[in-house]
Tab-separated table of C-alpha atoms and ligand atoms in Angstrom:
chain	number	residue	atom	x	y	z
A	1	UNK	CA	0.000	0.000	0.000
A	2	UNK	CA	1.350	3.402	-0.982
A	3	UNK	CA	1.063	6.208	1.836
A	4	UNK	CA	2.823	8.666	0.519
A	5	UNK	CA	2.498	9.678	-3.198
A	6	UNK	CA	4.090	13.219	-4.048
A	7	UNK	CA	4.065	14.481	-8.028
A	8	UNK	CA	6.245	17.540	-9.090
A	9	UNK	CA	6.268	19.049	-6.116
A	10	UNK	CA	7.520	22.860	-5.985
A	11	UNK	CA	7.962	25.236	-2.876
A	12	UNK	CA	9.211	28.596	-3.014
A	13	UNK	CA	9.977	30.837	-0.077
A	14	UNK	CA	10.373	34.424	-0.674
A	15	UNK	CA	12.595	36.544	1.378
A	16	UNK	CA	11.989	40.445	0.438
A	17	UNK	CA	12.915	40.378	-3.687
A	18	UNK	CA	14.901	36.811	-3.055
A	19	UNK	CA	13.258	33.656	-4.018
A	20	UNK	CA	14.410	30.616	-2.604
A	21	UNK	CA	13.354	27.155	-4.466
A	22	UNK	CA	13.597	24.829	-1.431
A	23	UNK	CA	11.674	22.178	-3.360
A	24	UNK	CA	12.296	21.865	-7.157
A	25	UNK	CA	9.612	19.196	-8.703
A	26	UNK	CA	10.055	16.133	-6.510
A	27	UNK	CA	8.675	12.991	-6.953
A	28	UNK	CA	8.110	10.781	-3.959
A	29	UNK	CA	6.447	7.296	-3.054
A	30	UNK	CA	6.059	6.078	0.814
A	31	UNK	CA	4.790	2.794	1.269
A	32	UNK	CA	3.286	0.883	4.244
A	33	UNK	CA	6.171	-0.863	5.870
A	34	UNK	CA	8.907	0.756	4.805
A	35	UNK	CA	11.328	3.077	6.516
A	36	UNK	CA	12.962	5.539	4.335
A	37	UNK	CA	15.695	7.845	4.850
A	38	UNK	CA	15.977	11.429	3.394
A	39	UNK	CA	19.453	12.958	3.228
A	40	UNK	CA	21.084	15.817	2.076
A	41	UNK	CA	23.395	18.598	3.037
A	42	UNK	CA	21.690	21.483	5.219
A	43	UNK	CA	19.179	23.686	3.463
A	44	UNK	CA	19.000	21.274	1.118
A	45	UNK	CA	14.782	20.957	1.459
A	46	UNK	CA	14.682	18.353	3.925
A	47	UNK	CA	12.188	20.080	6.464
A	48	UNK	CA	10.370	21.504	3.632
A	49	UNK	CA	9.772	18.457	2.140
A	50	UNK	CA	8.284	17.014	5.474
A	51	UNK	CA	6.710	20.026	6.519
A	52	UNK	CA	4.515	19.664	2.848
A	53	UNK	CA	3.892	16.568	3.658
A	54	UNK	CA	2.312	16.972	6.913
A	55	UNK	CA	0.191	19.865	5.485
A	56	UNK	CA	2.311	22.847	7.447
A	57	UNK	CA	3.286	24.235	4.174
A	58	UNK	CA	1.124	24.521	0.817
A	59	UNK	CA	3.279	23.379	-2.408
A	60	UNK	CA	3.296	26.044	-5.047
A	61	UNK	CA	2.723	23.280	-7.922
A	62	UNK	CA	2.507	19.325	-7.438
A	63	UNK	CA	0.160	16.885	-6.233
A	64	UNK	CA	0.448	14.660	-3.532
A	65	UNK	CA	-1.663	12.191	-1.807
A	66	UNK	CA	-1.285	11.016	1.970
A	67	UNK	CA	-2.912	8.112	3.015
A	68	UNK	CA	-5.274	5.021	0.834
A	69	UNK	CA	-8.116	7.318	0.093
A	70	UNK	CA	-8.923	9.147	-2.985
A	71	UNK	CA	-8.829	12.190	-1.339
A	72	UNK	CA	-5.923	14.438	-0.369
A	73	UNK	CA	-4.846	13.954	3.072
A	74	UNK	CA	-6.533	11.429	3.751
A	75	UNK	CA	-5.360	10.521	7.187
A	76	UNK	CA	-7.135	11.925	10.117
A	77	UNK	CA	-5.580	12.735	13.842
A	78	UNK	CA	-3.583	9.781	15.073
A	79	UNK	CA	-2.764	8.268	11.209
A	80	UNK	CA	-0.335	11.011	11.033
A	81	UNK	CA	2.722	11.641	13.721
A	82	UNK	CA	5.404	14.029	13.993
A	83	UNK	CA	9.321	14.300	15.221
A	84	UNK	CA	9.823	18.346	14.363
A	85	UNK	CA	13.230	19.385	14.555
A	86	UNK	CA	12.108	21.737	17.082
A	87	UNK	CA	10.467	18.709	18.978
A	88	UNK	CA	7.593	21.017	20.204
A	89	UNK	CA	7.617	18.902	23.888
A	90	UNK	CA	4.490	21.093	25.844
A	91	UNK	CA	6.264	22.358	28.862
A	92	UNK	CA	3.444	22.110	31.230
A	93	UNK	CA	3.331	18.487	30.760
A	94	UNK	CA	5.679	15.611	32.067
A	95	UNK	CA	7.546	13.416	29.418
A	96	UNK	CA	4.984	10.941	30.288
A	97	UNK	CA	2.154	13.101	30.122
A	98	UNK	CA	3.550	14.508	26.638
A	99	UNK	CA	4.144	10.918	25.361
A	100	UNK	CA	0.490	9.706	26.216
A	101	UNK	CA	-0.630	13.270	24.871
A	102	UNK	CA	-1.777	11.909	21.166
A	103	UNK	CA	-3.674	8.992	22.814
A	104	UNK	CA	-6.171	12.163	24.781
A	105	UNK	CA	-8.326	12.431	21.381
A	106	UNK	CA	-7.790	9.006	19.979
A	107	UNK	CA	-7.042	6.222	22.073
A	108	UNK	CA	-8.980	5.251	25.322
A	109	UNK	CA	-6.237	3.448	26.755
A	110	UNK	CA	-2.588	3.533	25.296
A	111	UNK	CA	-0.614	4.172	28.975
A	112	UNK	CA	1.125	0.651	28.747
A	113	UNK	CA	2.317	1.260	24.982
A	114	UNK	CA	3.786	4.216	26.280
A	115	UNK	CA	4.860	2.946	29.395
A	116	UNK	CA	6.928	0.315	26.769
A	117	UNK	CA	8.182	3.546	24.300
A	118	UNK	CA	9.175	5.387	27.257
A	119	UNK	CA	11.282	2.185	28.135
A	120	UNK	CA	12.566	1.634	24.906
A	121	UNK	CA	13.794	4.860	24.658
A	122	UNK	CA	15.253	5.098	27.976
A	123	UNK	CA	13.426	7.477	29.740
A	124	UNK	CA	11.261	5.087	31.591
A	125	UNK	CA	12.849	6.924	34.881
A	126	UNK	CA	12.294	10.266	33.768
A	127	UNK	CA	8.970	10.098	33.293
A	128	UNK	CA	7.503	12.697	35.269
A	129	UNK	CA	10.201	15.170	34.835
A	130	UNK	CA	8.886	17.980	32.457
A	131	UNK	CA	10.762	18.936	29.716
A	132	UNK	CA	12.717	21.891	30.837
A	133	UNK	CA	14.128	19.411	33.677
A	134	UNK	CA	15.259	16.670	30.787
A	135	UNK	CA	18.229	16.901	28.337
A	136	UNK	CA	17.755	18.177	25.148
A	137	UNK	CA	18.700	14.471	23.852
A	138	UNK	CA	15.881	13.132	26.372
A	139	UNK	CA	13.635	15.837	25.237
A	140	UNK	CA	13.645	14.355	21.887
A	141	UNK	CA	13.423	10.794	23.016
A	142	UNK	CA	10.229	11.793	24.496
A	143	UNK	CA	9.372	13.367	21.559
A	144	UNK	CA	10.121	10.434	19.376
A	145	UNK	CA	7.778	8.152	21.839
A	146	UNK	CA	5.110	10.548	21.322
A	147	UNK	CA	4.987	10.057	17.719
A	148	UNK	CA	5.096	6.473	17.918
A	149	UNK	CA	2.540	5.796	20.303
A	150	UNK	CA	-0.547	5.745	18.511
A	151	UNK	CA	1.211	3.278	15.746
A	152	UNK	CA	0.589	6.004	13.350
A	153	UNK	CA	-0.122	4.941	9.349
A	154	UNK	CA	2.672	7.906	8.725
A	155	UNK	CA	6.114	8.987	10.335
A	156	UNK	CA	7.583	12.202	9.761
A	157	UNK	CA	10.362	12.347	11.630
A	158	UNK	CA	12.876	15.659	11.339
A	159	UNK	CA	16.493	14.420	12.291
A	160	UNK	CA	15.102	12.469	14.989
A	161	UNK	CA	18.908	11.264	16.493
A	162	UNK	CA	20.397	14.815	16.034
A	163	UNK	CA	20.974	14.846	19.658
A	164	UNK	CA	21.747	11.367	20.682
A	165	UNK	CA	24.888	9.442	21.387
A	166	UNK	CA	25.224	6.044	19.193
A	167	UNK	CA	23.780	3.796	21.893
A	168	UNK	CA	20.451	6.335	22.539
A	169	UNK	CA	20.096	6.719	18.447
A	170	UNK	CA	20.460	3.222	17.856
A	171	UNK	CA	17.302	2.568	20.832
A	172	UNK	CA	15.436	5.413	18.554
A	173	UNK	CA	16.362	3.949	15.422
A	174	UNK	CA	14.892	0.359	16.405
A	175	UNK	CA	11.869	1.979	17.295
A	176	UNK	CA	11.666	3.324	13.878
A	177	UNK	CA	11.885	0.161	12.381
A	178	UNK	CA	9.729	-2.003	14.578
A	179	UNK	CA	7.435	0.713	13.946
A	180	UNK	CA	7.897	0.428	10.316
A	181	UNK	CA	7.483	-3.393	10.396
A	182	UNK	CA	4.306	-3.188	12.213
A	183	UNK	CA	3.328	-1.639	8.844
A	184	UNK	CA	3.696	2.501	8.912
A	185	UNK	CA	5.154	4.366	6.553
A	186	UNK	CA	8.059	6.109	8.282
A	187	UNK	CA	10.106	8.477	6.428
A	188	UNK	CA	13.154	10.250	8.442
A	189	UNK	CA	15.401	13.057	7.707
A	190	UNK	CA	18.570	12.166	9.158
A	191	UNK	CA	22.347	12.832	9.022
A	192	UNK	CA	23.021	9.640	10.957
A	193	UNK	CA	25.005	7.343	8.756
A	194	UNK	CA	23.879	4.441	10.630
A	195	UNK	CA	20.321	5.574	9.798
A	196	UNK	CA	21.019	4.767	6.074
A	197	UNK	CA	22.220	1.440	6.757
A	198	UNK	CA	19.362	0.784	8.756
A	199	UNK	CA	16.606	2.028	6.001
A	200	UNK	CA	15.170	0.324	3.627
A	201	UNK	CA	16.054	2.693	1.118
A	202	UNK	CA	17.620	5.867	0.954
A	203	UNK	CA	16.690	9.025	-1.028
A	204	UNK	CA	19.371	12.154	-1.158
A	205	UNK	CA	17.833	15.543	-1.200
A	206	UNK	CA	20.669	18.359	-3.033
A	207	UNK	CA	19.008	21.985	-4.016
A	208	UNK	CA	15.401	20.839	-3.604
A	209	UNK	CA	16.059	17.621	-6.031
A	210	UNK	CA	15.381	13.930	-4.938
A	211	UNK	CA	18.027	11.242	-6.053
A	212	UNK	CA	17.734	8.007	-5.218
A	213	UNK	CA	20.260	6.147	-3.140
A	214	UNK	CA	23.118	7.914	-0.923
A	215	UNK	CA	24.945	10.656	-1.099
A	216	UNK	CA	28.157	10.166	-3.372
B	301	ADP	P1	17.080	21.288	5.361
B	301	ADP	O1	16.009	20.776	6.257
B	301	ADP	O2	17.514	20.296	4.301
B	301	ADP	O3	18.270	21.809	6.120
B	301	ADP	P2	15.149	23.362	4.712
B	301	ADP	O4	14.029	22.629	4.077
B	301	ADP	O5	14.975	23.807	6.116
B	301	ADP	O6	16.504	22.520	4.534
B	301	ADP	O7	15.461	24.655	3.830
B	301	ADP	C1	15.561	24.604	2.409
B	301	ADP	C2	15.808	26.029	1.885
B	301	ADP	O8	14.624	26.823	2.085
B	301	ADP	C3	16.932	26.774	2.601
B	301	ADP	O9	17.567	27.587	1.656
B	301	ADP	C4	16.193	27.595	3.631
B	301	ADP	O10	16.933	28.752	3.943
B	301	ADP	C5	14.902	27.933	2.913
B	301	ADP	N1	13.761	28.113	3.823
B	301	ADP	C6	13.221	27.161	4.625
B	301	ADP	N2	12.151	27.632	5.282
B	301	ADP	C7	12.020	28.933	4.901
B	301	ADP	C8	11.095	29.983	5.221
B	301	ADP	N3	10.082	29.770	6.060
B	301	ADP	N4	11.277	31.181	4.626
B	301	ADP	C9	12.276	31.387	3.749
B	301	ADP	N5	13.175	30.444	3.404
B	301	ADP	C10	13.049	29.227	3.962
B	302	MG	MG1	16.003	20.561	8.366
């Protein structure tokens, strides 16, 4: 099943009389099941691309089609889950209460699956620290859980392991996968070489342009 199917897509940002093409026509399938790594030097279109994709920004030209359904964006709260680069933890919250935050709307009962996440992360014994009393790398451990709790049809993750030693970003990056082979479509920017290795395929992002496979 394809989740993700992007035509052509264009994004433009303009900055006074400077226009910046941060996506250039890309072209990019998702499917169920697969984890897929985007790479690419900074300011290369990564977060654009992602941030399209979740609907944050509008592409200027392209289609693109999230989820089974005919329709555009066809996933509804819960199908779709987000790692932003800026992790956007809610402060008032504990990393437990942040983690089982996504399961308030959708899921009656989801505090053992996060009890688990917050384990396989390893944050278990943080868990009702708030954010501002966490690391930034166990900020976006949390943050990671949170996405992954609802066992979301789509991952969007933004450089998910940016701030994690090898052993923490490998724990994250098996929680991407088993995600992935419980059947969503997980799709992470990353700079984490081990990432690559770890995806089932790897796309390289250079001056708003997809390429398949790694960077040269
Ligand atoms: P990456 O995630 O690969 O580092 P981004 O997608 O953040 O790259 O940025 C791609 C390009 O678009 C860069 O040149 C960046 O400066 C520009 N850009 C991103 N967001 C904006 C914005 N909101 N306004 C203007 N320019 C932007
Ligand atoms: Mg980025």
């Amino acid at each position: 099943m394809t989740t993700v199917t992007a035509t052509g897509l264009v994004k433009r940002f303009h900055r006074g009389a400077e226009t910046v093409t941060a996506l250039d026509g890309v072209d990019l399938e998702v499917h169920a099941g697969e984890l897929v790594a985007l790479v690419g030097p900074s300011g290369s279109g990564k977060s654009t691309l992602l941030a399209v994709l979740c609907g944050w920004e509008t592409p200027d030209a392209g289609t693109l089609r999230i989820g089974s359904g005919g329709a555009p964006r066809g996933l509804g709260w819960g199908e779709l889950a987000l790692v932003p680069q800026a992790l956007g933890l809610v402060p008032d919250l504990s990393l437990a209460d942040n983690v089982l935050l996504p399961t308030r709307l959708a899921a009656p009962d989801a505090s053992v699956r996060a009890g688990e996440l917050l384990a396989a992360v390893g944050i278990a014994h943080l868990a009702d620290r708030y954010p501002h009393q966490a690391s930034l790398g166990e900020q976006q451990r949390a943050a990671v859980a949170r996405a992954l709790v609802l066992g979301p049809t789509l991952v969007l993750a933004d450089e998910p392991t940016a701030h994690q030693d090898r052993g923490h970003a490998d724990d994250l990056l098996d929680a991407l996968a088993d995600t992935a082979r419980g059947g969503s479509a997980v799709l992470l920017a990353t700079h984490d070489e081990v990432a690559w290795s770890r995806a089932d395929r790897v796309l390289s992002m250079r001056d708003g342009r997809l390429h398949p496979g790694a960077p040269a």
